[in-house]
mmCIF file of C-alpha atoms and ligand atoms in Angstrom:
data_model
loop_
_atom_site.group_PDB
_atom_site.id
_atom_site.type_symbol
_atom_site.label_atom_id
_atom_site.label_comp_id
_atom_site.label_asym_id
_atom_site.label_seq_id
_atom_site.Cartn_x
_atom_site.Cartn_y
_atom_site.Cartn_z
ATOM 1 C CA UNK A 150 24.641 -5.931 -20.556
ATOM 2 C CA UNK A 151 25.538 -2.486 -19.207
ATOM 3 C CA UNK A 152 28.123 -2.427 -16.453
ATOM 4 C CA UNK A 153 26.951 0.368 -14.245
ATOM 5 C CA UNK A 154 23.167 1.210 -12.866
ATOM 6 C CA UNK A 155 21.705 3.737 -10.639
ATOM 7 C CA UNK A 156 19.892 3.568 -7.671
ATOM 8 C CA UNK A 157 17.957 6.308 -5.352
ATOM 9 C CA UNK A 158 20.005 6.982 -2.304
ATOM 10 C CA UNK A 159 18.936 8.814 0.862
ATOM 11 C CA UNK A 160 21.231 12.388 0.840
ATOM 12 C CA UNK A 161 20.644 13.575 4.337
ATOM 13 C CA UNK A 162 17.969 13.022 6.736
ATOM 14 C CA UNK A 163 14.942 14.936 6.318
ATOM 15 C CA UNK A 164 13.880 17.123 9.062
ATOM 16 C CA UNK A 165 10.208 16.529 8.842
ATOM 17 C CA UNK A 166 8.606 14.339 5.679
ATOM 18 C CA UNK A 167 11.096 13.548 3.049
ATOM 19 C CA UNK A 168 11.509 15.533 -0.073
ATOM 20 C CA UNK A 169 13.031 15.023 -3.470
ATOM 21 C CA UNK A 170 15.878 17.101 -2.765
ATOM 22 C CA UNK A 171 16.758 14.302 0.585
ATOM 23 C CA UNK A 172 17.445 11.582 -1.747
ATOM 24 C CA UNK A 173 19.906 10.963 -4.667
ATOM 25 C CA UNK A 174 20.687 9.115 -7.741
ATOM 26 C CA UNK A 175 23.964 7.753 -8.209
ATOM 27 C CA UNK A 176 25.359 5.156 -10.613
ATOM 28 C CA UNK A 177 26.976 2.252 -8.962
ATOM 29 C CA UNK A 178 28.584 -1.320 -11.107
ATOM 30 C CA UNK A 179 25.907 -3.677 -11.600
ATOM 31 C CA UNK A 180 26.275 -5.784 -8.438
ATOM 32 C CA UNK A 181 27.698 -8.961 -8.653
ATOM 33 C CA UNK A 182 25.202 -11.879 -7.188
ATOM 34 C CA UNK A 183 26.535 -13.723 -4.365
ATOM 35 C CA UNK A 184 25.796 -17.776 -3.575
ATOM 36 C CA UNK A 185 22.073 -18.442 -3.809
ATOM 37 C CA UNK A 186 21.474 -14.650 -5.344
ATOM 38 C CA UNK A 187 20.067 -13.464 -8.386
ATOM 39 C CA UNK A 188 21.122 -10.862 -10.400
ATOM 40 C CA UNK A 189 17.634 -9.087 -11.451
ATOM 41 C CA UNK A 190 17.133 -5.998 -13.943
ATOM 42 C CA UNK A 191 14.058 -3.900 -12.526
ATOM 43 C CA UNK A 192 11.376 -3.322 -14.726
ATOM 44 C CA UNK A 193 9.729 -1.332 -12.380
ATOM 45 C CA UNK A 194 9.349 -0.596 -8.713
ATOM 46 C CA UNK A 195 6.246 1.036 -6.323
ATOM 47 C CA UNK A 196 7.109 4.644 -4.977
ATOM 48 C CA UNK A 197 5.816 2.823 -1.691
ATOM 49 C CA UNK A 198 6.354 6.194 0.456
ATOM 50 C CA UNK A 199 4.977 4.792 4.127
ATOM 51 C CA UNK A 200 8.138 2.041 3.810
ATOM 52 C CA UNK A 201 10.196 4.833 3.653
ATOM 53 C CA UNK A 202 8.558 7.123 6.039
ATOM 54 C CA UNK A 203 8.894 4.198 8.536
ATOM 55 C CA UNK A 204 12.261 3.320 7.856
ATOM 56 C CA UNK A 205 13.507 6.815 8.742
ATOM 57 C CA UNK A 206 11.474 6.556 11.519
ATOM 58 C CA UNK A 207 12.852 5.980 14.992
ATOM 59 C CA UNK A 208 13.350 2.408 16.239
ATOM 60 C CA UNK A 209 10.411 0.514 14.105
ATOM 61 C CA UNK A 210 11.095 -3.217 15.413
ATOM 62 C CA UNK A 211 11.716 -5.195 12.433
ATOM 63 C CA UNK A 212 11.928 -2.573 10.292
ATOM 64 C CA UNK A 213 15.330 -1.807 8.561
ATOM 65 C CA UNK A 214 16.048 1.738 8.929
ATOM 66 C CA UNK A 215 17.165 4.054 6.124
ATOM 67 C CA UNK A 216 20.287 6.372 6.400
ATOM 68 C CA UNK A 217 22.559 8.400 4.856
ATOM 69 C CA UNK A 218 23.410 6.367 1.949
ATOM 70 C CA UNK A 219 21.402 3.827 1.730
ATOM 71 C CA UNK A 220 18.824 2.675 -0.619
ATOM 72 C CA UNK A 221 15.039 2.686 0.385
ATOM 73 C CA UNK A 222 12.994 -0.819 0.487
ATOM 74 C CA UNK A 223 10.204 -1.301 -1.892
ATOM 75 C CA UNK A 224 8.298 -3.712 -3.867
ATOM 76 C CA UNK A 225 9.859 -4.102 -7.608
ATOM 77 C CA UNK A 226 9.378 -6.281 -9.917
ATOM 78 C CA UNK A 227 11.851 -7.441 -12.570
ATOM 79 C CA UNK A 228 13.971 -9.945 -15.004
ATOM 80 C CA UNK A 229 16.249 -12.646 -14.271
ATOM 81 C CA UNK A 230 19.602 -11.896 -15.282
ATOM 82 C CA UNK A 231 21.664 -14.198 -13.883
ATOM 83 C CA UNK A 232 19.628 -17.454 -12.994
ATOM 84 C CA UNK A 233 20.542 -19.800 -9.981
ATOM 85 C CA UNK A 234 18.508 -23.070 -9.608
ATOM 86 C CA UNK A 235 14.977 -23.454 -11.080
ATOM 87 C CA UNK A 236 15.331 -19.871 -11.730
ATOM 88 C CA UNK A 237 16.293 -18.978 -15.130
ATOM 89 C CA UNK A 238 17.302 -15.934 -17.447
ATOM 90 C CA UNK A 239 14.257 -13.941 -18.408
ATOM 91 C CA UNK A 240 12.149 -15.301 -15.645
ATOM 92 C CA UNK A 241 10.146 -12.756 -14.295
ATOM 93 C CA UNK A 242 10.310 -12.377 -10.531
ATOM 94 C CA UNK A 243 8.948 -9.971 -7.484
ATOM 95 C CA UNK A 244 10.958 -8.811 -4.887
ATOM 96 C CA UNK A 245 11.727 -5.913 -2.066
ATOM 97 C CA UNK A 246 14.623 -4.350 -3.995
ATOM 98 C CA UNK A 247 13.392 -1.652 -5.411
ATOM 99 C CA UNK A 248 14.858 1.549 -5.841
ATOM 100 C CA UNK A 249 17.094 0.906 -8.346
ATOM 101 C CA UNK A 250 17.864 -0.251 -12.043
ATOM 102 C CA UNK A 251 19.610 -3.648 -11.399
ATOM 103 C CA UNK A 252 19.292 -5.679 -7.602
ATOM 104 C CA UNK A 253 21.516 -8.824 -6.370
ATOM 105 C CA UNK A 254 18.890 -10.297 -4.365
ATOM 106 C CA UNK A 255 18.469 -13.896 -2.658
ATOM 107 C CA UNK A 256 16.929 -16.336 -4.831
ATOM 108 C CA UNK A 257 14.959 -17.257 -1.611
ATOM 109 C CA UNK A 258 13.249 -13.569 -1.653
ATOM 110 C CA UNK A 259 12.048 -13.591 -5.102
ATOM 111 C CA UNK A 260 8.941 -14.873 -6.445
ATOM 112 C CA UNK A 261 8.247 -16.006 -9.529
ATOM 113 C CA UNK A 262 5.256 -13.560 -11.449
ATOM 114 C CA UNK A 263 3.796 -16.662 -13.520
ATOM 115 C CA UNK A 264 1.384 -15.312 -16.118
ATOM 116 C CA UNK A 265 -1.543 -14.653 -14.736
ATOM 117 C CA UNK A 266 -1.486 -11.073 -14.748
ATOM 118 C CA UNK A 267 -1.280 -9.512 -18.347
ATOM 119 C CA UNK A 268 1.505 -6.873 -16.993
ATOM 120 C CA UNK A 269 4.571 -7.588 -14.763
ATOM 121 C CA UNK A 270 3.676 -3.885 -13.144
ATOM 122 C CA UNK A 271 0.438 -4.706 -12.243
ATOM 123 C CA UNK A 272 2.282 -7.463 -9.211
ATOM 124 C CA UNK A 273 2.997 -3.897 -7.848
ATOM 125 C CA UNK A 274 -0.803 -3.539 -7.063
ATOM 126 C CA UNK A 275 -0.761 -4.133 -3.252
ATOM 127 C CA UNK A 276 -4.783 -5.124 -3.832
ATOM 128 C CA UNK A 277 -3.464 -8.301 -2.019
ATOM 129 C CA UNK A 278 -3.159 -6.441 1.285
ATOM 130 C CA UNK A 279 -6.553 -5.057 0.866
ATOM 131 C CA UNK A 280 -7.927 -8.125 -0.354
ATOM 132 C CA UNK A 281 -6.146 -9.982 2.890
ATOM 133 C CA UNK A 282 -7.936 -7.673 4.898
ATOM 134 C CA UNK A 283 -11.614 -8.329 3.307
ATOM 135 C CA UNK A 284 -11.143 -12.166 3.396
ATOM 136 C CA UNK A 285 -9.263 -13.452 6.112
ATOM 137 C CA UNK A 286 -8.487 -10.531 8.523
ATOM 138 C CA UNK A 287 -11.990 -9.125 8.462
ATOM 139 C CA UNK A 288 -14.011 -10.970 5.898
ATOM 140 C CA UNK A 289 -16.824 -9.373 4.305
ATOM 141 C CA UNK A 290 -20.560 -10.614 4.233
ATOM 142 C CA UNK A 291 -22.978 -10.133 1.669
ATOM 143 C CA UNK A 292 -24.921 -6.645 2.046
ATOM 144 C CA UNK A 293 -21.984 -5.837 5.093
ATOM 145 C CA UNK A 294 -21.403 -1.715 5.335
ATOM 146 C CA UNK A 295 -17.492 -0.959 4.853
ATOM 147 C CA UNK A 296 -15.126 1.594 5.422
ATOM 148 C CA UNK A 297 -11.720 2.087 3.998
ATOM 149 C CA UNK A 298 -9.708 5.004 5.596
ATOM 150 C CA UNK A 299 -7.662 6.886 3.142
ATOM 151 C CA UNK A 300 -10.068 4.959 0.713
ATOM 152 C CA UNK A 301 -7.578 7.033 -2.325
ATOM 153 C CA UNK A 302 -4.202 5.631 -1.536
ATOM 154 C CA UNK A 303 -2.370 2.743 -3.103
ATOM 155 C CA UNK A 304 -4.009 0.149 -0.999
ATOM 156 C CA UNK A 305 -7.915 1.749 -0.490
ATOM 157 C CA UNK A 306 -8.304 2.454 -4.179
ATOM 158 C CA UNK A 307 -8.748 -0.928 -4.323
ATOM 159 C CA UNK A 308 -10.371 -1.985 -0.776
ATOM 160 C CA UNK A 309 -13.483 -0.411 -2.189
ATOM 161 C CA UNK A 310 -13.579 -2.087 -5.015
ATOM 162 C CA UNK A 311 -12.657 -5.830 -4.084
ATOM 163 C CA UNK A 312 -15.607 -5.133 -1.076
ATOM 164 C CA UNK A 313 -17.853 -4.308 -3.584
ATOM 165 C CA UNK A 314 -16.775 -7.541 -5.744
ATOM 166 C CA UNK A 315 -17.177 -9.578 -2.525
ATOM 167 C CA UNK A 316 -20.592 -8.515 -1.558
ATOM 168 C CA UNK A 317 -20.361 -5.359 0.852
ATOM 169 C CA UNK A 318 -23.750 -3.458 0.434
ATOM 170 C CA UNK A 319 -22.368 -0.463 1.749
ATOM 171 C CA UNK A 320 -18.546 1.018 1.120
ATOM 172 C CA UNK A 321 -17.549 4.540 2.612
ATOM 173 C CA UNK A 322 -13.971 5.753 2.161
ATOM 174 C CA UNK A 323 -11.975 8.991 3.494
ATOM 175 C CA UNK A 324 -9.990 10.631 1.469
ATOM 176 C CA UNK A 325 -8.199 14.469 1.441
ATOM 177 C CA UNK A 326 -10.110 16.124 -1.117
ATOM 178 C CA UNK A 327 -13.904 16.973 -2.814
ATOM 179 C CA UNK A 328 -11.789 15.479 -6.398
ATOM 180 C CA UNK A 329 -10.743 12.856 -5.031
ATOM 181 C CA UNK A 330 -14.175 12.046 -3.753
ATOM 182 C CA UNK A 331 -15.726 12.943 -6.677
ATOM 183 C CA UNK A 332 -13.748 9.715 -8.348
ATOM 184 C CA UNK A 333 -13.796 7.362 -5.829
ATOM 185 C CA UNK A 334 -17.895 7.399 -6.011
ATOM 186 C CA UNK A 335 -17.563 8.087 -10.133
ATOM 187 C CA UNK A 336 -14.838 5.293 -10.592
ATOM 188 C CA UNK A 337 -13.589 2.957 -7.482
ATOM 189 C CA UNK A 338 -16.721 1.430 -5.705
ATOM 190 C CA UNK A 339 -17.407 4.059 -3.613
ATOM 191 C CA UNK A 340 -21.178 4.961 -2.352
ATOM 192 C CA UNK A 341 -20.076 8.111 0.146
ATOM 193 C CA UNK A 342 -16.770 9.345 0.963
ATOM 194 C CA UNK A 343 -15.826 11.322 4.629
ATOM 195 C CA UNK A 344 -13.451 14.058 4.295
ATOM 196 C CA UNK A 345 -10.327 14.849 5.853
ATOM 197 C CA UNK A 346 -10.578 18.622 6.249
ATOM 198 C CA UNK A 347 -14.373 18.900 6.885
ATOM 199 C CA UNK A 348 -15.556 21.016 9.543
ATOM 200 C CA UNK A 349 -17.875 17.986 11.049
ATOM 201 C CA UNK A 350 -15.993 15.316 12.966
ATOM 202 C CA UNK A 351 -15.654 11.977 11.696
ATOM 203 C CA UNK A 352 -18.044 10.813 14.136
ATOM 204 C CA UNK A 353 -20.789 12.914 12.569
ATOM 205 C CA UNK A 354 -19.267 12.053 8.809
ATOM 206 C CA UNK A 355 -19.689 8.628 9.467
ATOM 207 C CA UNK A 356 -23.189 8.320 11.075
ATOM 208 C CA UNK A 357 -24.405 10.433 7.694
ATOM 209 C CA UNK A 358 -22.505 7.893 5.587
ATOM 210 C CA UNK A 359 -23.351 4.596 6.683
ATOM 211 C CA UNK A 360 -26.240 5.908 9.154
ATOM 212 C CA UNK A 361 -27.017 1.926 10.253
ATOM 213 C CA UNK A 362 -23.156 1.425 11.074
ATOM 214 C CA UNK A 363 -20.053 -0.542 9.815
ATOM 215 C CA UNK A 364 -19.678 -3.797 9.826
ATOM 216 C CA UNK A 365 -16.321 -3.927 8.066
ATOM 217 C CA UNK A 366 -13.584 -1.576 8.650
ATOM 218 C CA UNK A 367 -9.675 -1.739 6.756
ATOM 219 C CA UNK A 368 -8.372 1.049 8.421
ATOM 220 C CA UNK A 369 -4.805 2.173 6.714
ATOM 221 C CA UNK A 370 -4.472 5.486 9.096
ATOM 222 C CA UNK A 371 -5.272 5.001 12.717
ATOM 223 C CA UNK A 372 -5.743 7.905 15.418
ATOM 224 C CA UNK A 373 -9.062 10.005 15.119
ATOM 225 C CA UNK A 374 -10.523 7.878 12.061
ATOM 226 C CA UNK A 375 -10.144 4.420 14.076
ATOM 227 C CA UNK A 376 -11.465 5.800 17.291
ATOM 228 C CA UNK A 377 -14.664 7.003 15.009
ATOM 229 C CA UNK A 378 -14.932 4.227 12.662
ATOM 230 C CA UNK A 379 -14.530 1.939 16.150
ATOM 231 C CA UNK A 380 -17.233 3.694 17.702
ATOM 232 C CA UNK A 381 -19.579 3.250 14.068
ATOM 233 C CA UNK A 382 -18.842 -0.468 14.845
ATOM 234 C CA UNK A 383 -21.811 -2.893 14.483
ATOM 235 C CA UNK A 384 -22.557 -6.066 16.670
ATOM 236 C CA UNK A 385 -19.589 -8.252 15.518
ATOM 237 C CA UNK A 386 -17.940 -6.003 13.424
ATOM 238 C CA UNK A 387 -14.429 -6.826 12.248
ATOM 239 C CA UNK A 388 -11.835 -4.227 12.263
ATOM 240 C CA UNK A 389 -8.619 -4.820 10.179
ATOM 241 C CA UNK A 390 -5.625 -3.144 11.809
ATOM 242 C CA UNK A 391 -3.590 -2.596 7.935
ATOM 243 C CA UNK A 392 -1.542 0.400 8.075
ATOM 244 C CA UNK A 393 -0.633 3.758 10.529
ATOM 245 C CA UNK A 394 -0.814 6.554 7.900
ATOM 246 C CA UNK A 395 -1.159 8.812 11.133
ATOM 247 C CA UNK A 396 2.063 8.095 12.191
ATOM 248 C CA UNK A 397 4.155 7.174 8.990
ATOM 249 C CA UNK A 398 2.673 10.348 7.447
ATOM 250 C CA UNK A 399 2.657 12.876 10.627
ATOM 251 C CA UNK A 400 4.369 16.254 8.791
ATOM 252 C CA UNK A 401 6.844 16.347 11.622
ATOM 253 C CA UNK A 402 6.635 14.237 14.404
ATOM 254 C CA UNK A 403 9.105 11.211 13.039
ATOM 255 C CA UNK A 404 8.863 9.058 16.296
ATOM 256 C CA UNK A 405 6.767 6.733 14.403
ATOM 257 C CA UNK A 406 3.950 5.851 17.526
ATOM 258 C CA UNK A 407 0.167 6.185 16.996
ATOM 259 C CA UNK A 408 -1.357 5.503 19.755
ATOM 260 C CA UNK A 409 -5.329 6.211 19.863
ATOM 261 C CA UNK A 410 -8.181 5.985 22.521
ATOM 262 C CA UNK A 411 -11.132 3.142 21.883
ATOM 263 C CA UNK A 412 -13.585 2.718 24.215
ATOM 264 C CA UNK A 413 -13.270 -0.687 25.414
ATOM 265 C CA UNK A 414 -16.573 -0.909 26.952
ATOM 266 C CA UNK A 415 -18.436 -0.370 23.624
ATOM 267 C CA UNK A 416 -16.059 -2.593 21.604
ATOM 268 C CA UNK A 417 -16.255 -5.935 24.128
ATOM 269 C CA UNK A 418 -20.460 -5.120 24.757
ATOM 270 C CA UNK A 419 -20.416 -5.404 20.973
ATOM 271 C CA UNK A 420 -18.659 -8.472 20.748
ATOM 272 C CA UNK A 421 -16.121 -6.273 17.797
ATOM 273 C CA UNK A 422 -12.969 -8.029 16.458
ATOM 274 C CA UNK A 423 -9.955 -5.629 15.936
ATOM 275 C CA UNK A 424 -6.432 -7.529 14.388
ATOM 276 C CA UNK A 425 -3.700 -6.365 13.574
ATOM 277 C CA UNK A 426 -2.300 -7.772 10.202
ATOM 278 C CA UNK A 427 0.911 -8.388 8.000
ATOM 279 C CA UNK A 428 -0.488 -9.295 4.546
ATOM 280 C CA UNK A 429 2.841 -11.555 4.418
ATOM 281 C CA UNK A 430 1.192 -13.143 7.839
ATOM 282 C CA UNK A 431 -1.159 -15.225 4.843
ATOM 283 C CA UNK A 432 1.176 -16.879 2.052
ATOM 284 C CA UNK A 433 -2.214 -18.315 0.749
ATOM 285 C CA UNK A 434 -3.170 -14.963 -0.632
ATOM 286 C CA UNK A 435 -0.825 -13.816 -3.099
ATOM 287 C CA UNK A 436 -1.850 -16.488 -5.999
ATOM 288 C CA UNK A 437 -5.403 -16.277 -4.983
ATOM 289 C CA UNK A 438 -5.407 -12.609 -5.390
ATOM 290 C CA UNK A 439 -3.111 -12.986 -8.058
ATOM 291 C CA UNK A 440 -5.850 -15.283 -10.129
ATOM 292 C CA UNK A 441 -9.109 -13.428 -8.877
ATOM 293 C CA UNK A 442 -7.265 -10.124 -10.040
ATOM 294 C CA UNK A 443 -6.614 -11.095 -13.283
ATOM 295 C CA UNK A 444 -9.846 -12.343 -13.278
ATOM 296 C CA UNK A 445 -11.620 -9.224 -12.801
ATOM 297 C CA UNK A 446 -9.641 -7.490 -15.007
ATOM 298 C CA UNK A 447 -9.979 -9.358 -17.949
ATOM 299 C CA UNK A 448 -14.225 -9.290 -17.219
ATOM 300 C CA UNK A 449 -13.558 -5.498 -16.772
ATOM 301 C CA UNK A 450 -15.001 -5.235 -13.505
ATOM 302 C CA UNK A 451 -11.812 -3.824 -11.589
ATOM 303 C CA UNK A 452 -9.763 -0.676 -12.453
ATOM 304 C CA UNK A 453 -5.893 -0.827 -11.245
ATOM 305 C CA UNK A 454 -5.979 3.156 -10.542
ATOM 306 C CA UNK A 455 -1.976 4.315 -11.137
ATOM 307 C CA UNK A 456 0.197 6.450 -12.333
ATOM 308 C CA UNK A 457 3.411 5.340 -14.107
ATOM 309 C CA UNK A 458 6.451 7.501 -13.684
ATOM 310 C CA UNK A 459 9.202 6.948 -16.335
ATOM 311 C CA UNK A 460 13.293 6.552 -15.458
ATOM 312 C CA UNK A 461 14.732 6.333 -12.240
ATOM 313 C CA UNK A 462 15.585 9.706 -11.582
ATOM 314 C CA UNK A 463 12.000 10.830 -11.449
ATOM 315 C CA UNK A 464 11.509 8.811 -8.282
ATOM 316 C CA UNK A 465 12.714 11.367 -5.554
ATOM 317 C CA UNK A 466 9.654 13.661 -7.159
ATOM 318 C CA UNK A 467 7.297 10.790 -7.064
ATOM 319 C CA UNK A 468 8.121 9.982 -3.597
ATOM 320 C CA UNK A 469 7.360 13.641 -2.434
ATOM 321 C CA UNK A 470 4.331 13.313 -4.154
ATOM 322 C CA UNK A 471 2.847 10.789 -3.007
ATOM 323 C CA UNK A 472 3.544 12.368 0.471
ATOM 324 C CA UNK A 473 1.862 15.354 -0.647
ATOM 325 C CA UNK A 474 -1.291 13.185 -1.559
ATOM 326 C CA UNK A 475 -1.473 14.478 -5.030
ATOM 327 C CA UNK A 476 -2.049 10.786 -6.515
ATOM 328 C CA UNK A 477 -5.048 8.532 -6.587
ATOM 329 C CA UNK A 478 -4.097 4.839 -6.706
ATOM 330 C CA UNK A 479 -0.914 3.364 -6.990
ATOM 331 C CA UNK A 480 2.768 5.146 -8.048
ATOM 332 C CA UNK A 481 4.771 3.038 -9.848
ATOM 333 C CA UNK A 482 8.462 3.835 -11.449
ATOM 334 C CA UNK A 483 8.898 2.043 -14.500
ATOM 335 C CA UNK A 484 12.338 1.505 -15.830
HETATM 336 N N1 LIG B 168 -0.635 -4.588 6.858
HETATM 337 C C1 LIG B 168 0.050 -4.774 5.729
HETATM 338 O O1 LIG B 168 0.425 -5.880 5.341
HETATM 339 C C2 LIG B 168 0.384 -3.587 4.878
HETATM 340 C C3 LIG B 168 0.945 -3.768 3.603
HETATM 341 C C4 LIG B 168 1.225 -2.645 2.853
HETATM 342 C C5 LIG B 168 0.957 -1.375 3.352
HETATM 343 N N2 LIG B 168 0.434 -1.262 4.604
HETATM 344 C C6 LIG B 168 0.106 0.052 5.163
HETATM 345 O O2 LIG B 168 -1.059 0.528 4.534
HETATM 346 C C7 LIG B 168 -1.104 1.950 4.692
HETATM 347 C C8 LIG B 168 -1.526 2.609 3.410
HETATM 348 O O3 LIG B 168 -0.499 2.448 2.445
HETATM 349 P P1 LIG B 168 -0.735 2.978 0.958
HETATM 350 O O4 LIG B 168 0.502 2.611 0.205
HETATM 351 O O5 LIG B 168 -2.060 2.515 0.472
HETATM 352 O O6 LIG B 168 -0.807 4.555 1.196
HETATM 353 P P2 LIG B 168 -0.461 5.691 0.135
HETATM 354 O O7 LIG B 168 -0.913 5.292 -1.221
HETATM 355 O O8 LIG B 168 0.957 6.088 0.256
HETATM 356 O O9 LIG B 168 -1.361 6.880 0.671
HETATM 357 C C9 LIG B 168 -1.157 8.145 0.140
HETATM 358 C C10 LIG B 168 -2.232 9.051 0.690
HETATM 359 O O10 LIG B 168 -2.154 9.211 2.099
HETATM 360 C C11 LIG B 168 -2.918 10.352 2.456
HETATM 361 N N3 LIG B 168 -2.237 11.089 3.506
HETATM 362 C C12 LIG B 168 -1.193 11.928 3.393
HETATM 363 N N4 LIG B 168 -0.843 12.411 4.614
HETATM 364 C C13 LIG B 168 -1.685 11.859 5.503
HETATM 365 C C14 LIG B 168 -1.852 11.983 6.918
HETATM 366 N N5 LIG B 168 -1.035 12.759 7.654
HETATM 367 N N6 LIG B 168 -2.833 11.269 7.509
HETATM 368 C C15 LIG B 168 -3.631 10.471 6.770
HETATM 369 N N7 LIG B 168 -3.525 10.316 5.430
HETATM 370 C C16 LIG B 168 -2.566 11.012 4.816
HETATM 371 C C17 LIG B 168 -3.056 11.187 1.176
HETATM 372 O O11 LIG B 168 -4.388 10.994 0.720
HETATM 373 P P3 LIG B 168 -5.571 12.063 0.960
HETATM 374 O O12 LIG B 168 -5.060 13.352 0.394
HETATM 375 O O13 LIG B 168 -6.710 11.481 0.200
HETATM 376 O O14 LIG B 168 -5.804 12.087 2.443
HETATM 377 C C18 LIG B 168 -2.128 10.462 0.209
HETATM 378 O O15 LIG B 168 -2.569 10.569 -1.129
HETATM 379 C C19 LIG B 168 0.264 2.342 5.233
HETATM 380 O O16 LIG B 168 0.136 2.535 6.607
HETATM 381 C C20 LIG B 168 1.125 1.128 4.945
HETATM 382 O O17 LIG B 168 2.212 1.011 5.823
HETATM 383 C C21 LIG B 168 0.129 -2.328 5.358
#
């Protein structure tokens, strides 16, 4: 059992989107676990880089925010040191204390992995979320038309494929590049992908993609692709409200607001559903995603698109590059 550990601390606040050289890695003492904590040793964590974003954002309501010196949040996954309870050495738990090589965290806050999936990384997945969105939030129908804003990212690099796996005729993503589009139709589900830097408008992108409308959107940006996707809307079309990429990924403007413009009038004479979502907001989800995941996995019919980065002190790199969009899928550290 080593006595010290290191962790990724913020250095000094970043004047625009963090970079590696705003964060540092320091070695601490393994913490000691207090009553009802668990010592854990990481096995790996998620470079989850829109928790950080918005935690050195300005005034995010229940959103811990990061400063000088402290560690980001993040989804890790690791081994019970110290046990407490039903919990016992080697167990293998999840929990939000990422970001470094050994966590104290409350017993409470971890949960146990169980077996299901063949690879403790693969809990960092986050195909829940998406998978929250296409059942409960805005559940897909078979032969529905879906899009997935930023359709490459952690979260749509899945979206397309669990819509496909539930039914959706139709899936369009967005995404930042002609590569990246080139492997979400090749690999990920994907029938047509809309692109960020084209010189047609989303509006126009969209009516070529899915030219009879959406019935399904799981939008993960906001601003100008909601307002479009929104206006692509079908009779009842549900619109999951998942993540603000606009915002948590604006190059400079750190105030952490995206507001955008719908059209009301269209949206009510449609009879269109728009909610806003914590995946968290439905507990049921985890172990059915959990089993359904492993499911398709094992019959081959989802890919878990990631890149593992090894040791801790690669993680300030990772981070800045999964700002600079030059992953598809999930980033993972693993330790
Ligand atoms: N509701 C929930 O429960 C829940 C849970 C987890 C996460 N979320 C949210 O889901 C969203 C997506 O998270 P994620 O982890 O999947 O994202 P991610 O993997 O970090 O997305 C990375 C991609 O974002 C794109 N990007 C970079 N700058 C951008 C900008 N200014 N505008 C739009 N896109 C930009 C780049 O792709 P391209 O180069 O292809 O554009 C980049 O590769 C976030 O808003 C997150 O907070 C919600």
């Amino acid at each position: 059992m080593p006595r010290t550990s290191r962790e990724v601390r913020l250095a000094t606040p970043p004047a625009g989107l963090p970079t590696a050289q705003d964060f540092t890695v320091v070695e601490v003492a393994v913490p000691e676990p207090g009553p009802g904590e668990l010592l854990v040793r990481n096995l790996g964590f998620q470079v989850f880089g829109a928790a950080v974003t918005t935690a050195l954002g300005q005034d995010v309501a229940g959103f811990p925010a990061l400063h000088p010196g402290g560690v980001p949040v993040g989804p890790a996954v690791g081994e019970v040191v110290t046990g407490d309870g039903d919990v016992r050495p080697g167990d293998l738990v999840s929990h939000g204390a990422g970001w470094r090589e050994f966590a104290a965290v409350p017993a409470s806050r971890c949960a146990p992995l169980g077996d299901a999936l063949p690879d403790p990384l693969l809990h960092l997945s986050h195909g829940w979320t998406a998978y929250a969105a296409l059942t409960r939030v805005a559940p897909v129908r078979p032969g529905d038309a879906v899009f997935v804003s930023n359709a490459a990212g952690a979260i749509g690099s899945l979206a397309g494929q669990i819509a496909r796996l539930l039914g959706a005729g139709r899936v369009v993503g967005s995404a930042g590049s002609r590569e990246k589009a080139r492997r979400l139709v090749a690999e990920l589900g994907y029938d047509a992908v809309v692109l960020r830097d084209s010189p047609q408008s989303w509006g126009e992108q969209l009516a070529a993609a899915a030219p009879d409308g959406l019935d399904v959107v799981v939008d993960l940006v906001g601003g100008e692709q909601l307002r479009a996707a929104a206006e692509a809307a079908r009779p009842h079309a549900r619109i999951a409200l998942t993540g603000a990429l606009a915002a948590q990924y604006a190059p400079v403007d750190r105030r952490m607001r995206a507001p955008v413009e719908l059209d009301l009038v269209q949206l009510i004479t449609k009879s269109v559903r728009l909610e806003a979502f914590r995946a968290d907001d439905h507990p049921d989800v985890l172990p059915e995603w959990n089993e359904r995941f492993a499911g398709w996995l094992h019959a081959g019919e989802i890919d878990f698109p990631h890149t593992r980065v090894g040791g801790i002190d690669r993680a300030p790199q990772a981070l800045q590059d999964v700002l600079a969009g030059l992953h598809v899928g999930s980033v993972l550290v693993a330790l």
